[in-house]
Structure formats: structure tokens, C-alpha cells
Short mmCIF file of C-alpha atoms in Angstrom, two decimals:
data_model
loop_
_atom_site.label_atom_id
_atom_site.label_comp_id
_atom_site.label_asym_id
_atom_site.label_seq_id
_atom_site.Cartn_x
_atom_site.Cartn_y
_atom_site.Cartn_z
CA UNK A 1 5.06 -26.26 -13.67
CA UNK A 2 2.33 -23.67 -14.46
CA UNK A 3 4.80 -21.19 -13.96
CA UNK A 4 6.61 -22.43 -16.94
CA UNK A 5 3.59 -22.80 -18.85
CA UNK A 6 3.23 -19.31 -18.22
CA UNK A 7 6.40 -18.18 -19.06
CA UNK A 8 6.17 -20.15 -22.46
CA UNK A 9 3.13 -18.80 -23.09
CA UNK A 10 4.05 -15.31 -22.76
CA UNK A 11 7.43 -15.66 -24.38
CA UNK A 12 5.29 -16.19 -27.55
CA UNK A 13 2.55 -13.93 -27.68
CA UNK A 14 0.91 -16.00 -29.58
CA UNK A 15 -0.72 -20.04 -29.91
CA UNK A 16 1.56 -22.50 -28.71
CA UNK A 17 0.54 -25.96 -29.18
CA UNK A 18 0.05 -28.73 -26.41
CA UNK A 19 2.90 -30.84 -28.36
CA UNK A 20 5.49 -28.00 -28.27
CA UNK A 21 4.91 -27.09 -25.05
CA UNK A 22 5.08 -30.64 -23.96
CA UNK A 23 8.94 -30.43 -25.69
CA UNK A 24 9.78 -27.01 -24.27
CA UNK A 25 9.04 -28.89 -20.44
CA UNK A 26 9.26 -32.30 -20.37
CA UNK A 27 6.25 -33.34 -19.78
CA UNK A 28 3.43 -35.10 -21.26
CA UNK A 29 0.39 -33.35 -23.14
CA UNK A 30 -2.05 -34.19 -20.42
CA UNK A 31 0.17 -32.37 -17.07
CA UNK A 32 -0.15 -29.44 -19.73
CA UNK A 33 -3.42 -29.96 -20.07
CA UNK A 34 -4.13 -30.20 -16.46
CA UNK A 35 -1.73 -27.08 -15.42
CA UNK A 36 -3.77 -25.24 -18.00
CA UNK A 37 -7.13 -26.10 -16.23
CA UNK A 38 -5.54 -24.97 -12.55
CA UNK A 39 -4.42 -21.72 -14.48
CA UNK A 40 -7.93 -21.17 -15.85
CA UNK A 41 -9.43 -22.01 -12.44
CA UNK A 42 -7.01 -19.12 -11.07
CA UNK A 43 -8.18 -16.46 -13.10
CA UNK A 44 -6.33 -16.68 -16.51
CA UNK A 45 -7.67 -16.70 -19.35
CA UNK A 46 -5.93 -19.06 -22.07
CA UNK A 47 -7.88 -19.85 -25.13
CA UNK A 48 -7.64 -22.77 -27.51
CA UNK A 49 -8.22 -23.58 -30.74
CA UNK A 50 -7.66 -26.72 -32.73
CA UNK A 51 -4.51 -27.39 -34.43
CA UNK A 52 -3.08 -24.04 -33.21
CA UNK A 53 -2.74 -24.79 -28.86
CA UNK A 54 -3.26 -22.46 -25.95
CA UNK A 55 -2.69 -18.28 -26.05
CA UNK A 56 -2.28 -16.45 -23.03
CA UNK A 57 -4.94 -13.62 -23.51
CA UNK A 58 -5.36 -11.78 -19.93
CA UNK A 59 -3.66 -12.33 -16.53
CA UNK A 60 -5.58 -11.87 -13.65
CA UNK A 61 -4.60 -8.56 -11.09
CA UNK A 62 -3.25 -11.28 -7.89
CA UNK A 63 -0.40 -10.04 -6.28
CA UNK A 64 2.34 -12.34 -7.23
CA UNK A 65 5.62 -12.49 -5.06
CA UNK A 66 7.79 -13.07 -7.30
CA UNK A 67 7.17 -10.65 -9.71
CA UNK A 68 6.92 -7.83 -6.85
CA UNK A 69 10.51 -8.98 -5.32
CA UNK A 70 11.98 -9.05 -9.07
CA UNK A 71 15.06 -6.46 -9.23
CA UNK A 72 14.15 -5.47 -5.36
CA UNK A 73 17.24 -4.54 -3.23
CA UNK A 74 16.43 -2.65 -0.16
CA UNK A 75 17.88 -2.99 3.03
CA UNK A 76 15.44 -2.15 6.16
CA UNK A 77 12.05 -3.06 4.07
CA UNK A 78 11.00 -6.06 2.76
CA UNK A 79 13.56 -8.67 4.27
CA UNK A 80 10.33 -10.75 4.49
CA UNK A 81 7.39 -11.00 1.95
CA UNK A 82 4.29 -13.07 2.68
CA UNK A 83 1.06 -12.34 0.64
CA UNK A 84 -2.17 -14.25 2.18
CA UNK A 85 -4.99 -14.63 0.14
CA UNK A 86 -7.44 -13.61 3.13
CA UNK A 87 -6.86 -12.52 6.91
CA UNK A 88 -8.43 -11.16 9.35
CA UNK A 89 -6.16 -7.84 9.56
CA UNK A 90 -2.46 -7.77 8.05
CA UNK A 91 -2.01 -5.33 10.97
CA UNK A 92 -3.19 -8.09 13.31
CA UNK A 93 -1.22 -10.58 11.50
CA UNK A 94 2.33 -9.34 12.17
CA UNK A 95 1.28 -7.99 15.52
CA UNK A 96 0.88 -11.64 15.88
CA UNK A 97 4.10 -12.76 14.47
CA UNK A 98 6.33 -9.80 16.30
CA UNK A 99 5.07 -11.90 19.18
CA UNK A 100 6.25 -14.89 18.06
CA UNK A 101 9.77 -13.49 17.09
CA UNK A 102 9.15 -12.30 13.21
CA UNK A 103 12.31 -9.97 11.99
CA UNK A 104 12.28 -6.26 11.20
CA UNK A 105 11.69 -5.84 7.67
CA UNK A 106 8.41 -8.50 7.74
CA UNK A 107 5.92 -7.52 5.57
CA UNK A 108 2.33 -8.99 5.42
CA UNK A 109 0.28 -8.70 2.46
CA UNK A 110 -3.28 -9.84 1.57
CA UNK A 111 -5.95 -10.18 -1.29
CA UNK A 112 -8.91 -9.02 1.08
CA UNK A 113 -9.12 -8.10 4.71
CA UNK A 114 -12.51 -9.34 6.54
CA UNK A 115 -11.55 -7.17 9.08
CA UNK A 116 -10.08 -4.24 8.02
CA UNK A 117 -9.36 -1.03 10.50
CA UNK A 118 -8.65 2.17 10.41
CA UNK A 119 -7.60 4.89 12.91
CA UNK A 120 -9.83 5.97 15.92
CA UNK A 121 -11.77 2.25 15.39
CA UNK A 122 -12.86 2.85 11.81
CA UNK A 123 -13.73 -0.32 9.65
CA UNK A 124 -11.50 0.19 6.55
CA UNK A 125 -12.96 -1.14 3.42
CA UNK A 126 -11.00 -4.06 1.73
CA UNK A 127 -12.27 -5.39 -0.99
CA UNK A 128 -10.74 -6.99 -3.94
CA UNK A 129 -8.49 -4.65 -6.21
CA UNK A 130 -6.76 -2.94 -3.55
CA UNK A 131 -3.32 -3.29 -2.41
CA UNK A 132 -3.39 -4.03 1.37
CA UNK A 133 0.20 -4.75 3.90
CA UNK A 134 1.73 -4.08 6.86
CA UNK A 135 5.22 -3.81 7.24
CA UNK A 136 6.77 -4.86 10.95
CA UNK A 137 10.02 -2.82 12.37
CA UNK A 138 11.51 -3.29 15.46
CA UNK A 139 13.80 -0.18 15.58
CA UNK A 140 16.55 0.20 17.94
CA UNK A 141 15.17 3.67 19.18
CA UNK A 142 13.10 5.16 22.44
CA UNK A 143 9.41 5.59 21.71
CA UNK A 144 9.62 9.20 21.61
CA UNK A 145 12.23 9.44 18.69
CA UNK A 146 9.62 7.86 15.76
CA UNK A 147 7.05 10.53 16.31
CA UNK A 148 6.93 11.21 12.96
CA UNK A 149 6.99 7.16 11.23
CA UNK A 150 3.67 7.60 10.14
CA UNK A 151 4.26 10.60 8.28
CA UNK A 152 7.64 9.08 6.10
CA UNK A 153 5.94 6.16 5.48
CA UNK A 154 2.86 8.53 3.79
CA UNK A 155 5.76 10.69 2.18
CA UNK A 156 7.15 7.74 0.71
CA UNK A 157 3.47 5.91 -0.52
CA UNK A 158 2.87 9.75 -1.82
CA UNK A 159 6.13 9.92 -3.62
CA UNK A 160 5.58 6.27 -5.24
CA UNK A 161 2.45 6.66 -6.42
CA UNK A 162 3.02 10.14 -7.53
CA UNK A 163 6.07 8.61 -9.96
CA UNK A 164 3.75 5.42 -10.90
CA UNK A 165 0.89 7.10 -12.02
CA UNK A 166 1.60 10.28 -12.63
CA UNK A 167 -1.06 11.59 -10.73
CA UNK A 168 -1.00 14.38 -8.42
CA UNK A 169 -0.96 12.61 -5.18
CA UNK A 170 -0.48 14.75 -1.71
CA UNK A 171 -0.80 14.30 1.47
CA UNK A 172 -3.38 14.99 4.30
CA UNK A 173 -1.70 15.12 7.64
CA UNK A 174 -1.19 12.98 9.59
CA UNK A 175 -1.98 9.57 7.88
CA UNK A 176 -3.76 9.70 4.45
CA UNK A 177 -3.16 9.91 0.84
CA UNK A 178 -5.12 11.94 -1.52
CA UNK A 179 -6.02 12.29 -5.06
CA UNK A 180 -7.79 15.86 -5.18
CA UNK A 181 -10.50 15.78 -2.41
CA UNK A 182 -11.08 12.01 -2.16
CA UNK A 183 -8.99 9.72 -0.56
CA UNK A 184 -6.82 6.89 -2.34
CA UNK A 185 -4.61 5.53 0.57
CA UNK A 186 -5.05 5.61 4.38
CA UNK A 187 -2.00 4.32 7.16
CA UNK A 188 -2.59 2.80 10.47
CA UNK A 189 0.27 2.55 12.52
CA UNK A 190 0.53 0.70 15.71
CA UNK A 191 3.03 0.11 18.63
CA UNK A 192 4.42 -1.89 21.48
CA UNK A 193 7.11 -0.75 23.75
CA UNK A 194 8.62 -0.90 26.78
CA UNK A 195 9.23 3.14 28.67
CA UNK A 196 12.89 3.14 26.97
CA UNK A 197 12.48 1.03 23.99
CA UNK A 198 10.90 -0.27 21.34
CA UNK A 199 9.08 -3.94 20.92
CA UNK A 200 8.11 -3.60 17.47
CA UNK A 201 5.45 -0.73 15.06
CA UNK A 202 3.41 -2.30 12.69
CA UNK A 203 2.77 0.34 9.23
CA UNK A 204 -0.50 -1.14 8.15
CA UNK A 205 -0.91 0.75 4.98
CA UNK A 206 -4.00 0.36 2.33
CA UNK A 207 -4.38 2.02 -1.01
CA UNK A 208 -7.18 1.54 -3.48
CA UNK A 209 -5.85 0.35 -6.76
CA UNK A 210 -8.11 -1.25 -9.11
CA UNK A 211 -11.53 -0.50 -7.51
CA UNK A 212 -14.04 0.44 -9.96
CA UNK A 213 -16.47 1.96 -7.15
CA UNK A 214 -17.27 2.42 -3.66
CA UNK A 215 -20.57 1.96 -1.48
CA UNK A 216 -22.85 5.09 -1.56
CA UNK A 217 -21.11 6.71 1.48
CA UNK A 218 -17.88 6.38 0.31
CA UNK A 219 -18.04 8.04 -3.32
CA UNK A 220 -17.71 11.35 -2.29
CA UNK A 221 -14.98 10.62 0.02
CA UNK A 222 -12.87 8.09 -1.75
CA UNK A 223 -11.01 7.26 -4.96
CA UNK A 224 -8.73 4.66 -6.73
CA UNK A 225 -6.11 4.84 -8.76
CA UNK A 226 -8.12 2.71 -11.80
CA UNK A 227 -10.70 6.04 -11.53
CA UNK A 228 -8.36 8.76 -11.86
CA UNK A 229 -6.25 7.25 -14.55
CA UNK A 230 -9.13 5.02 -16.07
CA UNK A 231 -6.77 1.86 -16.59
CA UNK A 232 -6.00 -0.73 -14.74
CA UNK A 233 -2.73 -0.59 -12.69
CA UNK A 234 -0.33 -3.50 -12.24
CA UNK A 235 -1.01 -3.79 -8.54
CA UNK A 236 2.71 -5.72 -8.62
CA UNK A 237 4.39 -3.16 -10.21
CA UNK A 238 2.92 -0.48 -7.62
CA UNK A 239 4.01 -2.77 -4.69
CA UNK A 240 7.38 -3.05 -5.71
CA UNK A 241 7.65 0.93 -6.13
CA UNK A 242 6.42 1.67 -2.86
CA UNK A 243 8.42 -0.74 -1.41
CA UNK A 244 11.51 0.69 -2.63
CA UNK A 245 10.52 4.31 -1.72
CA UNK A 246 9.52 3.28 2.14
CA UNK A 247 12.74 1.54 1.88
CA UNK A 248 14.84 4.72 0.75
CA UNK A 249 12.68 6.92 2.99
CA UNK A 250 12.84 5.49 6.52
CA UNK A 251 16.31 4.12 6.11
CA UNK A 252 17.05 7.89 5.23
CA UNK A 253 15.24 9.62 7.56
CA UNK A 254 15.34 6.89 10.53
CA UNK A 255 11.79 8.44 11.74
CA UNK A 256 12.92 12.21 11.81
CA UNK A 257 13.03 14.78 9.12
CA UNK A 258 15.81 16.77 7.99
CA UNK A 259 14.82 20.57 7.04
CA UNK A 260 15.74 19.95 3.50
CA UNK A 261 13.10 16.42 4.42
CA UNK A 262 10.24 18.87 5.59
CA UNK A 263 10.44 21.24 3.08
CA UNK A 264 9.59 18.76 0.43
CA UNK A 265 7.15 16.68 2.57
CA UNK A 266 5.20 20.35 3.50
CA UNK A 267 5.30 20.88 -0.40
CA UNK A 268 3.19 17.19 -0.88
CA UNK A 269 1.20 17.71 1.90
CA UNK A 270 -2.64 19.34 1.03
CA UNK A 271 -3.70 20.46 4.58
CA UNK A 272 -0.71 23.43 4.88
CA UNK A 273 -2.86 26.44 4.70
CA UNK A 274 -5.76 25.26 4.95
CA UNK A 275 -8.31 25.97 7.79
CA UNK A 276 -8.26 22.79 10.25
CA UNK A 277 -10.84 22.31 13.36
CA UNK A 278 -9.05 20.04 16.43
CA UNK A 279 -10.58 18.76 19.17
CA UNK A 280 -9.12 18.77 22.19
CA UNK A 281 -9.85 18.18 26.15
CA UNK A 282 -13.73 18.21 25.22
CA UNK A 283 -12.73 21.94 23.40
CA UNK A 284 -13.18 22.78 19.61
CA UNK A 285 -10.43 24.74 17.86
CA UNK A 286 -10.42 26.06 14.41
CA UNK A 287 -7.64 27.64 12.78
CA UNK A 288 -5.23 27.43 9.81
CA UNK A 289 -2.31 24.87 9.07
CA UNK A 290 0.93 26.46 9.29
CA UNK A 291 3.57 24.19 9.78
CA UNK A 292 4.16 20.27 10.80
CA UNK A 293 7.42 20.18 13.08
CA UNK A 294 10.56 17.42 12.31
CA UNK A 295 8.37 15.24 14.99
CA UNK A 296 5.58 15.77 12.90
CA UNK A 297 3.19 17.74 14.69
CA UNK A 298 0.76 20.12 12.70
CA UNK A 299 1.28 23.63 13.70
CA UNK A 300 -1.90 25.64 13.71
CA UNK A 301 -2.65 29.21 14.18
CA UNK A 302 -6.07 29.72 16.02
CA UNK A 303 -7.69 33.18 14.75
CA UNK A 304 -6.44 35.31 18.05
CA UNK A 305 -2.58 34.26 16.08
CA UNK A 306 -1.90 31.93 18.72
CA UNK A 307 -0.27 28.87 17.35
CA UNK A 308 -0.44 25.12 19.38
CA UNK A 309 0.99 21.24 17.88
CA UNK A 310 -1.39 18.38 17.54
CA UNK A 311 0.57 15.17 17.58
CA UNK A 312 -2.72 13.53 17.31
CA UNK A 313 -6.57 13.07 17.29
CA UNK A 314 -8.92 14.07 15.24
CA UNK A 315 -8.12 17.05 12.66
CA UNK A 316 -10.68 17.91 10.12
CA UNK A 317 -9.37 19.79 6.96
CA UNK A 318 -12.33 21.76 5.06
CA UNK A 319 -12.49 21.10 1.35
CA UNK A 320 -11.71 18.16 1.89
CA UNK A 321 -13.42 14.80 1.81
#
């Protein structure tokens, strides 16, 4: 019922009264009148004035399935969609359910994380206004054939906020989004698997939408999309368009990159050329970016013009964050 009271609501634009909307549905004056309370209680605001009815006049940012799986055809992403208003970790939630026998294409949504991660440990903040999921595949593949999942899956979050927004968006290898020098989206992904095949990998993937600011030690490091275009973004809309592009991009590249792939992905992707310190066996190495391989290891060139691959660890890029 109150999604019909929505719909008639917006369908006019303007005052409808309790009487005609009690016509339009069927129903008497006071279910309107209680639907409109639950609405209000939710987060919409809906004025009222005598002798003119209810307006609609501002919709609060939830994510709403419907309107995210409206006009969505993909085939390996999505098959599932379950938003949750809070968990724990939506990359602990369908590690959970891939135990329990959840299908590939399961994806796990929530309003606020209370306990958020990142890689290497790291708390990830998730507060309210960002747009936080994890999408579950169980790919018919050995382990050592989706190297380079976590890179698509930033390709395609790049690509879809790049044609959302507008903004510049690029990539910083191997598993964040950026928007200049401050992060906007970071990707965790995690795996279970036998020696010869896969159980399931879990793409836990956050990006700040409609955050208006960050603690202290996060200004200088982070951003949102509401700061660098200074409007508020339809969170659904942006859900829906990176669903489609993980969709398009990991049932294209089924985990590996093409050369035509790479040359695109190197073009999005901020740390080429830039002067990268690794750690590695207790050792510090600094050099430049050259290169990420199909598998997705970042090529770099040490000063004596040696060159090694990092498939992993800890690479810091200078300039930025």
C-alpha cells in the first residue's frame, strides 16, 4: 500500500487529497492516513494542507530494490539482491550464506556496516550515505586463473562511476578507486577453495556516495562522490550502473584481461608511472610503475632498471593519499 501511495503521489507532482487517493486505491481515508504516517516515520517528507491533501516533497537516499533491479538484465551479477538495513559485514554475510548453499550471482547490500573491513585488517568506515555490497561467485575455475578479479571488478566500479558522474575516476592498483588524490571506493576480495577449485570469492566493494565529511584522519585521504560533484547522487541509480558494468566486465573478461582489456584498464589506472615503494621479505623497494600483467601484477622497475611483479601486499604510491 505505501508503495502506491507513493506512486500516486509522485504521478502528480503536486497535492492530492486523502479522498482521491482513497478512490485511486480502494481504501478508506484513515489506511491513507496511516500509510502516510509509516512513510513519514521512514524518512519522507509529505506535507499537508487543508482542503488541498498530501505532496510528496523529498524522498529519503535508502537503497530501494526495486528501483535498483528496474530495467536490470545481466547474466552472472545480480541473480540475487538482498539489501539489509544493518550487518555486521556484507563480506561476512555471504561468506556466511556460500556456506549455507547461496548461488553465484548473490549480492548483499546494506545501509551501514558496524563492522566494516578493509584489506590487511583495516576497519573501513561505513556510515550512512555510502553504498556498501558484496557480490558472491562461485566460478568454475582453479584458484590461480582469477588472479586478476579484483582488478575487473575496480575497472568496472571505475568505468560506472566515471559514466554516472562524470567525474574523472581512476584507479590505484590493486584495489581502490580514486577521485584525484583521495579515495572514493575501496574492494576487499576474499576466497575459499579447495587446491584445484574454487568454493566461492566474495567482492566486498564500498564507495562513498552521499557523505558530506569524514573524521579528521580521513579528510585528506578520502572523498565522496556528493563532494566532488556537490549534489546528491541517487545512490539507486549508481547501484544499478555498477551492477551492469561488473556484470559486462567479468562475464567478458572471466577474471583475465585481453591486451585490448589492459590497455584501457592501464589508461584508468593512476599508479602507472608513478614511483611505488613495496615491501617485501622484511626488504623495502622503491621504484616506478611500469606495467600490471593480464594476471594483474604491477610491474615495477627498481632504480638499478631491474623490473619484479607484486601480486600483493602493501604498495604505497607517492602523491597519493
Amino acid at each position: 500500500m505505501k508503495e502506491k501511495i507513493l506512486a500516486a503521489l509522485e504521478n502528480e507532482g503536486e497535492y492530492v487529497s486523502g479522498e482521491e487517493l482513497s478512490k485511486i486505491l480502494g481504501v478508506s481515508r484513515t489506511a491513507i492516513w496511516k500509510n502516510i504516517k509509516n512513510l513519514r516515520n521512514e524518512g519522507y517528507v509529505i506535507s499537508s494542507v487543508t482542503n488541498r491533501g498530501y505532496k510528496l516533497e523529498q524522498k529519503p537516499d535508502v537503497l530501494d530494490k526495486n528501483k535498483i533491479c528496474e530495467g536490470l538484465e545481466t547474466e552472472l551479477v545480480g541473480t540475487e539482491l538482498i539489501i539489509l538495513k544493518t550487518i555486521d559485514s556484507t563480506n561476512e554475510e555471504v561468506k556466511r550464506r556460500a556456506s549455507n548453499g547461496s548461488v553465484s550471482g548473490l549480492i548483499i547490500a546494506a545501509e551501514q556496516q558496524t563492522g566494516g573491513k578493509g584489506r590487511l585488517g583495516r576497519v573501513w568506515s561505513s556510515g550512512s550515505g555510502g553504498l556498501y555490497f558484496t557480490l558472491l561467485l562461485r566460478p568454475e575455475l582453479p584458484p590461480a586463473d582469477i588472479a586478476s578479479i579484483t582488478l575487473s571488478a575496480g575497472f568496472a566500479v571505475c568505468q560506472a562511476i566515471r559514466e554516472y558522474t562524470g567525474l574523472d575516476a581512476m584507479i590505484k592498483w590493486p584495489n581502490d578507486v580514486i577521485i584525484g588524490n583521495r579515495k572514493v571506493c575501496g574492494i576487499l576480495t576474499e576466497m575459499a577453495a579447495q587446491s584445484d577449485r574454487i568454493d566461492y570469492v566474495a567482492i566486498g566493494i564500498g564507495i562513498n556516495v552521499n557523505i558530506f565529511d569524514f573524521p579528521p584522519e580521513l579528510q585528506k585521504k578520502a572523498t565522496s562522490l556528493f563532494i566532488e560533484t556537490g549534489k546528491e547522487i541517487s545512490r539507486n541509480d549508481l547501484f544499478r550502473c555498477v551492477i551492469k558494468k561488473l556484470d559486462e566486465v567479468l562475464s567478458s573478461f572471466m577474471f583475465s584481461f585481453s591486451a585490448d582489456d589492459m590497455d584501457i584498464f592501464k589508461s584508468l589506472c593512476a599508479t602507472m608511472g608513478k614511483r611505488v615503494t613495496v615491501e617485501r621479505g622484511g626488504n623495502i623497494i622503491s621504484g616506478e610503475a611500469v606495467d600490471i600483467t593480464p594476471a594483474g601484477e604491477l610491474v615495477i622497475r627498481d632504480d638499478s632498471k631491474r623490473e619484479f611483479t607484486v601480486n600483493s601486499g602493501e604498495v604505497s604510491v607517492q602523491g597519493i593519499y
